[in-house]
CSV table of C-alpha atoms and ligand atoms in Angstrom, one decimal:
chain,number,residue,atom,x,y,z
A,676,MET,CA,-16.1,7.5,-21.4
A,677,MET,CA,-13.8,4.5,-21.8
A,678,ALA,CA,-10.4,5.0,-20.2
A,679,ASP,CA,-7.4,3.4,-21.9
A,680,THR,CA,-5.8,0.3,-20.4
A,681,PRO,CA,-3.0,1.7,-18.2
A,682,ASP,CA,0.7,1.1,-19.1
A,683,PRO,CA,1.7,-2.2,-17.3
A,684,ASN,CA,5.0,-0.5,-16.4
A,685,THR,CA,3.2,2.2,-14.3
A,686,ILE,CA,4.5,2.1,-10.8
A,687,VAL,CA,1.8,1.3,-8.2
A,688,TRP,CA,1.5,0.8,-4.5
A,689,PHE,CA,0.7,-2.9,-3.8
A,690,ASN,CA,1.3,-5.1,-0.7
A,691,ASN,CA,3.2,-2.2,1.0
A,692,GLN,CA,5.7,-1.6,-1.8
A,693,PHE,CA,6.2,0.1,-5.1
A,694,VAL,CA,5.9,-2.4,-8.0
A,695,PRO,CA,5.0,-2.2,-11.7
A,696,LEU,CA,1.2,-2.6,-12.4
A,697,ALA,CA,2.0,-5.8,-14.3
A,698,GLN,CA,3.0,-7.4,-11.0
A,699,ALA,CA,0.1,-6.1,-8.9
A,700,ASN,CA,-2.2,-9.2,-9.2
A,701,VAL,CA,-4.5,-11.1,-6.8
A,702,ASN,CA,-5.5,-14.7,-6.4
A,703,ILE,CA,-8.7,-15.8,-8.1
A,704,LEU,CA,-10.2,-16.8,-4.8
A,705,THR,CA,-9.7,-13.4,-3.2
A,706,HIS,CA,-12.6,-12.6,-0.9
A,707,ALA,CA,-13.2,-9.2,-2.4
A,708,LEU,CA,-13.2,-10.5,-6.0
A,709,ASN,CA,-15.8,-13.1,-5.1
A,710,TYR,CA,-18.0,-11.1,-2.7
A,711,GLY,CA,-17.3,-7.5,-3.5
A,712,THR,CA,-15.8,-6.8,-0.1
A,713,GLY,CA,-13.6,-3.8,-1.1
A,714,VAL,CA,-13.9,-0.1,-0.6
A,715,PHE,CA,-12.3,2.2,-3.2
A,716,GLU,CA,-11.7,5.9,-3.7
A,717,GLY,CA,-11.2,8.2,-6.6
A,718,ILE,CA,-9.0,11.3,-6.4
A,719,ARG,CA,-8.1,13.7,-9.2
A,720,GLY,CA,-4.9,15.6,-9.8
A,721,TYR,CA,-4.7,18.5,-12.2
A,722,PHE,CA,-1.5,19.7,-13.9
A,723,ASN,CA,-1.1,23.4,-13.9
A,724,GLU,CA,1.0,24.4,-16.9
A,725,SER,CA,1.9,27.9,-15.7
A,726,GLN,CA,3.0,26.6,-12.3
A,727,GLN,CA,4.4,23.4,-13.8
A,728,ASP,CA,3.0,21.5,-10.8
A,729,LEU,CA,0.4,18.7,-10.3
A,730,PHE,CA,-2.2,19.3,-7.6
A,731,LEU,CA,-4.0,16.5,-5.9
A,732,VAL,CA,-7.6,17.6,-5.0
A,733,ARG,CA,-8.7,17.2,-1.4
A,734,ALA,CA,-6.5,14.1,-1.0
A,735,HIS,CA,-6.7,14.3,2.8
A,736,ASP,CA,-10.5,14.4,2.7
A,737,HIS,CA,-10.7,11.5,0.3
A,738,TYR,CA,-8.3,9.4,2.5
A,739,GLU,CA,-10.2,10.3,5.6
A,740,ARG,CA,-13.5,9.2,3.9
A,741,TRP,CA,-11.8,6.0,2.7
A,742,LYS,CA,-10.6,5.0,6.1
A,743,ARG,CA,-13.9,5.7,7.8
A,744,ASN,CA,-16.0,4.0,5.1
A,745,ALA,CA,-13.7,0.9,5.1
A,746,GLY,CA,-14.7,0.7,8.7
A,747,ILE,CA,-18.3,-0.2,7.6
A,748,LEU,CA,-16.8,-3.4,6.2
A,749,ARG,CA,-14.4,-3.6,9.2
A,750,ILE,CA,-11.4,-3.3,6.8
A,751,GLN,CA,-8.3,-1.7,8.4
A,752,ILE,CA,-6.2,0.8,6.5
A,753,PRO,CA,-3.3,1.4,8.9
A,754,PRO,CA,-1.6,4.5,7.4
A,755,SER,CA,-2.9,8.0,8.3
A,756,PRO,CA,-4.5,10.2,5.6
A,757,GLU,CA,-1.2,12.2,5.5
A,758,GLU,CA,0.8,9.0,4.9
A,759,LEU,CA,-1.6,7.9,2.2
A,760,ALA,CA,-1.4,11.2,0.5
A,761,ALA,CA,2.4,11.1,0.7
A,762,ILE,CA,2.4,7.6,-1.1
A,763,THR,CA,0.1,9.1,-3.8
A,764,ILE,CA,2.4,12.0,-4.3
A,765,GLU,CA,5.4,9.7,-4.5
A,766,LEU,CA,3.6,7.6,-7.1
A,767,CYS,CA,3.0,10.7,-9.3
A,768,ARG,CA,6.7,11.6,-8.9
A,769,ARG,CA,8.0,8.1,-9.7
A,770,ASN,CA,5.9,7.9,-12.8
A,771,GLY,CA,6.9,11.5,-13.7
A,772,PHE,CA,3.2,12.4,-14.5
A,773,ARG,CA,2.9,15.9,-16.0
A,774,SER,CA,-0.7,15.6,-17.0
A,775,HIS,CA,-4.1,15.4,-15.2
A,776,VAL,CA,-4.2,12.2,-13.2
A,777,TYR,CA,-6.7,10.0,-11.4
A,778,ALA,CA,-5.8,8.0,-8.3
A,779,ARG,CA,-7.6,4.8,-7.4
A,780,PRO,CA,-7.1,3.6,-3.9
A,781,LEU,CA,-8.6,0.2,-3.1
A,782,ALA,CA,-8.8,-1.6,0.3
A,783,TYR,CA,-10.1,-5.1,0.3
A,784,LYS,CA,-10.6,-8.4,2.2
A,785,SER,CA,-7.7,-10.3,0.8
A,786,SER,CA,-7.9,-13.9,2.0
A,787,ALA,CA,-7.9,-16.4,-0.9
A,788,ARG,CA,-10.3,-19.1,0.2
A,789,ILE,CA,-14.0,-20.1,-0.2
A,790,GLY,CA,-16.4,-18.8,2.4
A,791,VAL,CA,-18.4,-15.5,3.0
A,792,ALA,CA,-17.5,-15.0,6.6
A,793,PRO,CA,-14.8,-12.2,6.7
A,794,ASP,CA,-11.5,-12.5,8.5
A,795,ALA,CA,-8.9,-9.9,9.5
A,796,ASN,CA,-6.8,-10.2,6.4
A,797,ASP,CA,-7.0,-6.9,4.7
A,798,ALA,CA,-4.9,-5.3,2.0
A,799,PHE,CA,-4.8,-2.0,0.0
A,800,SER,CA,-3.4,-0.7,-3.2
A,801,ILE,CA,-3.1,2.7,-4.8
A,802,VAL,CA,-2.9,3.2,-8.6
A,803,VAL,CA,-2.4,6.6,-10.3
A,804,VAL,CA,-3.0,6.9,-14.0
A,805,PRO,CA,-3.1,9.8,-16.5
A,806,PHE,CA,-6.8,10.9,-16.9
A,807,GLY,CA,-8.8,13.2,-19.1
A,808,ASP,CA,-12.5,14.1,-19.3
A,809,TYR,CA,-15.0,11.6,-18.1
A,810,PHE,CA,-17.8,12.9,-20.4
A,811,GLU,CA,-16.9,14.1,-23.9
A,812,ASN,CA,-20.0,16.3,-24.2
A,813,LYS,CA,-19.1,19.8,-22.9
A,814,GLU,CA,-22.4,21.3,-24.3
A,815,GLY,CA,-24.4,19.5,-21.6
A,816,LEU,CA,-25.5,15.9,-20.9
A,817,ARG,CA,-28.7,14.0,-21.5
A,818,ALA,CA,-29.7,12.1,-18.4
A,819,GLY,CA,-32.5,9.6,-17.8
A,820,VAL,CA,-34.2,8.2,-14.7
A,821,VAL,CA,-33.5,4.4,-14.7
A,822,SER,CA,-35.7,1.5,-13.6
A,823,TRP,CA,-33.1,0.3,-11.1
A,824,ARG,CA,-33.4,1.9,-7.6
A,825,ARG,CA,-30.4,3.2,-5.6
A,826,VAL,CA,-29.1,0.7,-3.0
A,827,GLU,CA,-30.7,1.2,0.3
A,828,ASP,CA,-28.6,2.1,3.4
A,829,ASN,CA,-29.9,-1.0,5.1
A,830,ALA,CA,-28.9,-3.3,2.2
A,831,ILE,CA,-25.5,-2.0,1.1
A,832,PRO,CA,-24.6,1.4,2.4
A,833,GLY,CA,-24.3,3.7,-0.6
A,834,ARG,CA,-22.5,6.3,1.5
A,835,ALA,CA,-19.3,4.2,1.1
A,836,LYS,CA,-17.7,3.3,-2.2
A,837,ILE,CA,-18.2,-0.4,-1.6
A,838,CYS,CA,-17.1,-2.5,-4.6
A,839,GLY,CA,-20.1,-4.8,-4.6
A,840,ALA,CA,-22.5,-1.8,-4.5
A,841,TYR,CA,-21.2,-0.7,-7.8
A,842,VAL,CA,-23.2,-3.5,-9.5
A,843,ASN,CA,-26.1,-1.0,-8.9
A,844,SER,CA,-24.2,1.7,-10.8
A,845,VAL,CA,-23.2,-0.7,-13.6
A,846,LEU,CA,-26.8,-1.8,-14.2
A,847,ALA,CA,-28.0,1.8,-14.2
A,848,THR,CA,-25.2,3.0,-16.5
A,849,ASP,CA,-25.9,0.2,-19.0
A,850,GLU,CA,-29.6,0.9,-19.0
A,851,ALA,CA,-29.1,4.7,-19.4
A,852,ARG,CA,-26.6,4.3,-22.3
A,853,ARG,CA,-28.8,1.8,-24.1
A,854,ASN,CA,-31.7,4.2,-23.8
A,855,GLY,CA,-29.6,7.0,-25.4
A,856,HIS,CA,-28.7,8.9,-22.3
A,857,ASP,CA,-25.2,10.0,-21.2
A,858,GLU,CA,-25.8,9.3,-17.5
A,859,ALA,CA,-28.4,7.6,-15.2
A,860,ILE,CA,-30.4,9.2,-12.5
A,861,PHE,CA,-31.3,6.9,-9.6
A,862,LEU,CA,-34.5,7.2,-7.5
A,863,THR,CA,-34.7,5.8,-4.0
A,864,GLU,CA,-37.1,3.0,-3.2
A,865,SER,CA,-39.5,5.7,-1.8
A,866,GLY,CA,-39.3,7.5,-5.1
A,867,HIS,CA,-37.1,10.5,-4.3
A,868,VAL,CA,-34.2,11.5,-6.6
A,869,ALA,CA,-30.9,10.2,-5.2
A,870,GLU,CA,-28.0,10.8,-7.6
A,871,GLY,CA,-26.4,9.7,-10.8
A,872,ALA,CA,-24.7,6.3,-11.3
A,873,THR,CA,-21.2,7.8,-10.4
A,874,CYS,CA,-22.0,11.3,-9.3
A,875,ASN,CA,-24.2,13.6,-7.2
A,876,LEU,CA,-27.0,15.7,-8.5
A,877,PHE,CA,-27.9,19.4,-8.0
A,878,MET,CA,-31.0,21.3,-9.1
A,879,VAL,CA,-31.5,25.1,-9.4
A,880,ARG,CA,-35.1,26.2,-8.7
A,881,ALA,CA,-36.1,29.8,-8.1
A,882,GLY,CA,-32.6,30.9,-7.5
A,883,ARG,CA,-31.8,28.2,-4.9
A,884,LEU,CA,-29.4,25.4,-5.2
A,885,ILE,CA,-30.9,22.1,-4.0
A,886,THR,CA,-29.3,18.7,-3.6
A,887,PRO,CA,-30.6,15.5,-2.0
A,888,PRO,CA,-29.6,14.9,1.7
A,889,GLY,CA,-27.2,12.2,2.9
A,890,THR,CA,-30.3,10.2,4.1
A,891,ASP,CA,-31.5,9.7,0.5
A,892,ASN,CA,-29.0,6.9,-0.1
A,893,ILE,CA,-26.4,9.2,-1.8
A,894,LEU,CA,-22.7,8.9,-1.7
A,895,GLU,CA,-21.6,11.9,0.3
A,896,GLY,CA,-19.5,13.4,-2.4
A,897,ILE,CA,-16.5,15.5,-1.8
A,898,THR,CA,-17.1,17.5,-5.0
A,899,ARG,CA,-20.7,18.0,-3.7
A,900,ALA,CA,-19.2,19.5,-0.5
A,901,SER,CA,-16.8,21.7,-2.6
A,902,ILE,CA,-19.7,23.0,-4.8
A,903,ILE,CA,-21.8,23.8,-1.7
A,904,GLU,CA,-18.9,25.8,-0.3
A,905,LEU,CA,-18.2,27.6,-3.6
A,906,ALA,CA,-21.9,28.4,-4.1
A,907,ARG,CA,-22.3,29.8,-0.6
A,908,ASN,CA,-18.9,31.7,-0.5
A,909,GLU,CA,-18.4,32.9,-4.0
A,910,MET,CA,-22.0,33.2,-5.3
A,911,LYS,CA,-23.9,33.9,-2.1
A,912,LEU,CA,-26.4,31.3,-3.1
A,913,GLU,CA,-28.9,29.7,-0.7
A,914,VAL,CA,-28.1,25.9,-0.7
A,915,GLN,CA,-30.7,23.4,0.6
A,916,GLU,CA,-30.2,19.7,1.3
A,917,ARG,CA,-33.7,18.3,0.9
A,918,SER,CA,-35.5,15.4,-0.9
A,919,ILE,CA,-36.2,16.0,-4.5
A,920,GLY,CA,-39.4,14.7,-6.3
A,921,ARG,CA,-38.9,13.2,-9.7
A,922,SER,CA,-41.2,15.7,-11.5
A,923,GLU,CA,-39.2,18.6,-10.1
A,924,LEU,CA,-36.5,17.5,-12.5
A,925,TYR,CA,-38.9,18.4,-15.3
A,926,VAL,CA,-39.8,21.9,-14.1
A,927,CYS,CA,-36.6,23.1,-12.6
A,928,ASP,CA,-34.3,25.8,-14.1
A,929,GLU,CA,-31.0,23.9,-14.1
A,930,LEU,CA,-29.6,20.5,-13.3
A,931,PHE,CA,-26.0,19.3,-13.0
A,932,PHE,CA,-24.0,16.4,-11.8
A,933,THR,CA,-20.9,16.6,-9.6
A,934,GLY,CA,-18.1,14.1,-8.9
A,935,THR,CA,-14.4,13.6,-8.9
A,936,ALA,CA,-14.5,12.0,-12.3
A,937,VAL,CA,-17.4,14.0,-13.9
A,938,GLU,CA,-16.4,17.3,-12.2
A,939,VAL,CA,-19.3,19.7,-12.8
A,940,ALA,CA,-21.4,18.3,-15.6
A,941,PRO,CA,-24.5,20.4,-16.7
A,942,ILE,CA,-27.6,18.4,-17.8
A,943,VAL,CA,-29.5,19.9,-20.6
A,944,GLU,CA,-32.1,17.1,-21.1
A,945,VAL,CA,-33.7,14.8,-18.7
A,946,ASP,CA,-36.1,11.9,-19.7
A,947,HIS,CA,-36.3,13.5,-23.2
A,948,ARG,CA,-37.4,16.9,-21.8
A,949,SER,CA,-35.3,20.1,-22.0
A,950,VAL,CA,-34.0,21.3,-18.7
A,951,GLY,CA,-34.8,25.0,-18.4
A,952,SER,CA,-33.9,26.7,-21.7
A,953,GLY,CA,-32.3,23.5,-23.0
A,954,ALA,CA,-28.8,25.1,-22.8
A,955,VAL,CA,-26.2,25.1,-20.0
A,956,GLY,CA,-27.6,27.5,-17.4
A,957,PRO,CA,-25.8,30.5,-15.8
A,958,VAL,CA,-25.5,28.9,-12.3
A,959,SER,CA,-24.1,25.6,-13.6
A,960,ALA,CA,-21.7,27.5,-15.9
A,961,ARG,CA,-20.4,29.7,-13.1
A,962,LEU,CA,-20.0,26.9,-10.7
A,963,ARG,CA,-18.2,24.8,-13.3
A,964,ALA,CA,-15.8,27.7,-13.9
A,965,LEU,CA,-15.2,28.3,-10.1
A,966,TYR,CA,-14.6,24.6,-9.6
A,967,ASN,CA,-12.1,24.4,-12.4
A,968,ASP,CA,-10.2,27.5,-11.1
A,969,ALA,CA,-10.2,26.3,-7.5
A,970,THR,CA,-9.0,22.8,-8.4
A,971,ARG,CA,-6.2,24.0,-10.7
A,972,GLY,CA,-4.7,26.3,-8.1
A,973,ARG,CA,-6.0,29.5,-9.5
A,974,MET,CA,-8.0,30.6,-6.5
A,975,PRO,CA,-5.8,31.4,-3.4
A,976,ALA,CA,-8.7,30.8,-1.0
A,977,TYR,CA,-8.9,27.2,-2.0
A,978,ILE,CA,-5.2,26.3,-2.3
A,979,ARG,CA,-5.9,24.6,1.1
A,980,TRP,CA,-7.7,21.9,-1.0
A,981,LEU,CA,-4.6,21.0,-3.0
A,982,SER,CA,-1.5,19.0,-2.4
A,983,PRO,CA,1.3,20.0,-4.8
A,984,VAL,CA,3.2,17.0,-6.2
A,985,TYR,CA,6.4,18.7,-7.4
A,986,ARG,CA,6.8,21.6,-5.0
A,987,GLY,CA,8.3,19.3,-2.5
A,988,ALA,CA,5.6,20.1,0.0
A,989,ALA,CA,4.4,17.6,2.6
A,990,ALA,CA,1.3,15.6,1.9
A,991,GLY,CA,-2.3,16.2,2.8
A,992,LYS,CA,-3.6,19.6,3.5
A,993,ALA,CA,-0.4,21.3,2.3
A,994,ALA,CA,-0.6,25.0,1.6
B,1109,PLP,C1,-22.3,6.8,-6.7
B,1109,PLP,C2,-21.4,8.0,-6.6
B,1109,PLP,N1,-22.0,9.2,-6.2
B,1109,PLP,C3,-21.3,10.3,-6.1
B,1109,PLP,C4,-19.9,10.3,-6.4
B,1109,PLP,C5,-19.2,11.6,-6.3
B,1109,PLP,O1,-18.3,11.6,-5.2
B,1109,PLP,P1,-17.0,12.5,-5.1
B,1109,PLP,O2,-17.4,13.9,-5.4
B,1109,PLP,O3,-16.5,12.4,-3.7
B,1109,PLP,O4,-16.1,12.0,-6.1
B,1109,PLP,C6,-19.3,9.2,-6.8
B,1109,PLP,C7,-17.9,9.0,-7.1
B,1109,PLP,O5,-17.0,9.7,-7.3
B,1109,PLP,C8,-20.0,8.0,-6.9
B,1109,PLP,O6,-19.5,6.8,-7.3
């Protein structure tokens, strides 16, 4: 996927005010630009045609994760998750978005000077843009284990969306694409399966849903949590969080990625070997359908995940 360059007139949140994207620029010496000291988020919003409303998905949870993870770099984000969700809703309204959207919050070390030592100058921005599918291939993806290893928690914590850590994902994606795959699969230094370059990984084996644990250097995905909840509640599936060996990828029944951008993305080929039957499997297909229904406001039990933009509701965990 290659997203279009956003319209420079898009209204964004920058330096605590609403400004056009064209004016939201930083100094070339900004600490985060030089040293990667930022923490970002990714939040989707889905436009429901029949309800004529735009629903932000788990905005409160994303903002809570963002604030906590920014703390790893000791970056302060003063507003509460509710206030941050309210800014995001206001951005959608001011831009009049009536399509699916993607919100990109970014908190960063903002001093413009030379020197690695961080100071207390922090800033944050929020940009919302129209957004479609991340992967064009609906028939299933081809994934490949890459030679790069997933960043270790004791080097750069992968559980946070730390800007500098995404060099790891960029290298992996570049290698995977050049090798003819749609998406990379990372192993940890100890050889266990971690996740994709921009998404978590699930495996179906003998009727169980299995995904690597938080201690295998994964980003603790909010979509991953949603899928675990949907699998347990709606499909009565047993879900295990445990380490996965590389060769299990070759003998399992189904594999799929999850993430805000990728949504639920079934994998039909891994390292040039068919996954299961080589077609999208029944568990992946069912979970993809459940996830789509829940995030578009079509499942009453999961409306609690959604913040409506145009219904005038308060932000965050609005019903
Ligand atoms: C490395 C990585 N893993 C997993 C995910 C999935 O996380 P979430 O479901 O919270 O979007 C992402 C990003 O979205 C990611 O960048």
